[in-house]
Coordinates of C-alpha atoms in Angstrom, one line a residue:
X1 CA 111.8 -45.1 -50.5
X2 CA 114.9 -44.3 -53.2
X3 CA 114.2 -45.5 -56.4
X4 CA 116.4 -45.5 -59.4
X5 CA 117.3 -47.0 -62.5
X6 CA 120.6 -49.5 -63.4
X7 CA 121.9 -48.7 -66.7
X8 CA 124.5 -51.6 -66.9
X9 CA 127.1 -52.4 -70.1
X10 CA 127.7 -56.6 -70.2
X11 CA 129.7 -59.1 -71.9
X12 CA 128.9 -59.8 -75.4
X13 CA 126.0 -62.0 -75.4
X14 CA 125.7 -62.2 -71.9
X15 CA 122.1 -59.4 -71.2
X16 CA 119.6 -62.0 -70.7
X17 CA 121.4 -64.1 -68.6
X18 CA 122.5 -60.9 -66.6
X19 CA 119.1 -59.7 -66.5
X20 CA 117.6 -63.2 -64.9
X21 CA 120.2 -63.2 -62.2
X22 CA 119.7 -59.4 -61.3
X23 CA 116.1 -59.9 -61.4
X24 CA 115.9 -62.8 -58.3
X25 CA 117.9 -59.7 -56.0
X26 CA 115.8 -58.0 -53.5
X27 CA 115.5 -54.5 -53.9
X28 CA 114.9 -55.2 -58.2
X29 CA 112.0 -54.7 -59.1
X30 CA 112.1 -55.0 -62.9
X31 CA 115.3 -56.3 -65.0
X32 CA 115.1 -56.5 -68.3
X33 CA 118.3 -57.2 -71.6
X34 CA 117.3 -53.9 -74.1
X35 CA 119.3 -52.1 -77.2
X36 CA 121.0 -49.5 -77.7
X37 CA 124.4 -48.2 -75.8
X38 CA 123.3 -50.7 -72.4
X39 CA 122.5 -54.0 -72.0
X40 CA 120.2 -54.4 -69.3
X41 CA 118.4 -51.4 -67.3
X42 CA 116.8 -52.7 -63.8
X43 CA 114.5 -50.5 -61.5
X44 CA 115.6 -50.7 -58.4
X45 CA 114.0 -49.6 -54.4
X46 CA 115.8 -49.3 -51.2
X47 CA 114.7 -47.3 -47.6
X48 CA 117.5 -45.1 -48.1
X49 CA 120.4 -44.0 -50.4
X50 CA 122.9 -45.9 -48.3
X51 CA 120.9 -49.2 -48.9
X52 CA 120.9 -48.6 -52.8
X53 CA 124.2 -47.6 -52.8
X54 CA 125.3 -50.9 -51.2
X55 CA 122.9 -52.9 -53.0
X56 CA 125.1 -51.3 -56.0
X57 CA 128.0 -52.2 -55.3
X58 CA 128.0 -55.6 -53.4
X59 CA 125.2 -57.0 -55.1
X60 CA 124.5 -55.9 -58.7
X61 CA 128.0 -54.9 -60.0
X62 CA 129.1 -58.3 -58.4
X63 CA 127.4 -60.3 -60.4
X64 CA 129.4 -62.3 -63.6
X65 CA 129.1 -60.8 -66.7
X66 CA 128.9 -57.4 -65.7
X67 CA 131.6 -54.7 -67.0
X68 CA 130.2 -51.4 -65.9
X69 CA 127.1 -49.7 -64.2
X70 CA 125.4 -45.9 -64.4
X71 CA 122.6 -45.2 -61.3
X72 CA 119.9 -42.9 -62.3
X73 CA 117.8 -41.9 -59.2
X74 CA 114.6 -41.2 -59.6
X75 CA 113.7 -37.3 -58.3
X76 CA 110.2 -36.0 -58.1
X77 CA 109.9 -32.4 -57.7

């Protein structure tokens, strides 16, 4: 399992309604509209770093509202 963390920049006043529609994807597991420098930060989970990577792309950064994305996978050493 490859977990990480969505830090994504939106459209003025658009985080909450971002964060609802990134929540009802499969593979988030938490979405939530914060402060600071992003907007929304979702946890994400996929079986391998292929799947995250094209859950990503094709279905997070494609959502309306969205202007730019940083992935932050989770390591455990």
């Amino acid at each position: 399992m490859v977990q990480a963390y969505i830090l994504i920049q939106t459209d003025v006043g658009r985080a909450a309604a971002v964060a609802a529609t990134i929540a009802e994807i499969e593979g988030v597991v938490l979405a939530e509209d914060v402060t600071g420098p992003y907007d929304v930060i979702a946890r994400v989970e996929a079986d391998t770093v292929d799947e995250l990577g094209k859950l990503v792309i094709s279905r997070i950064q494609d959502t309306d509202g969205i202007t730019r994305t940083l992935t932050c996978t989770v390591v455990h050493v």
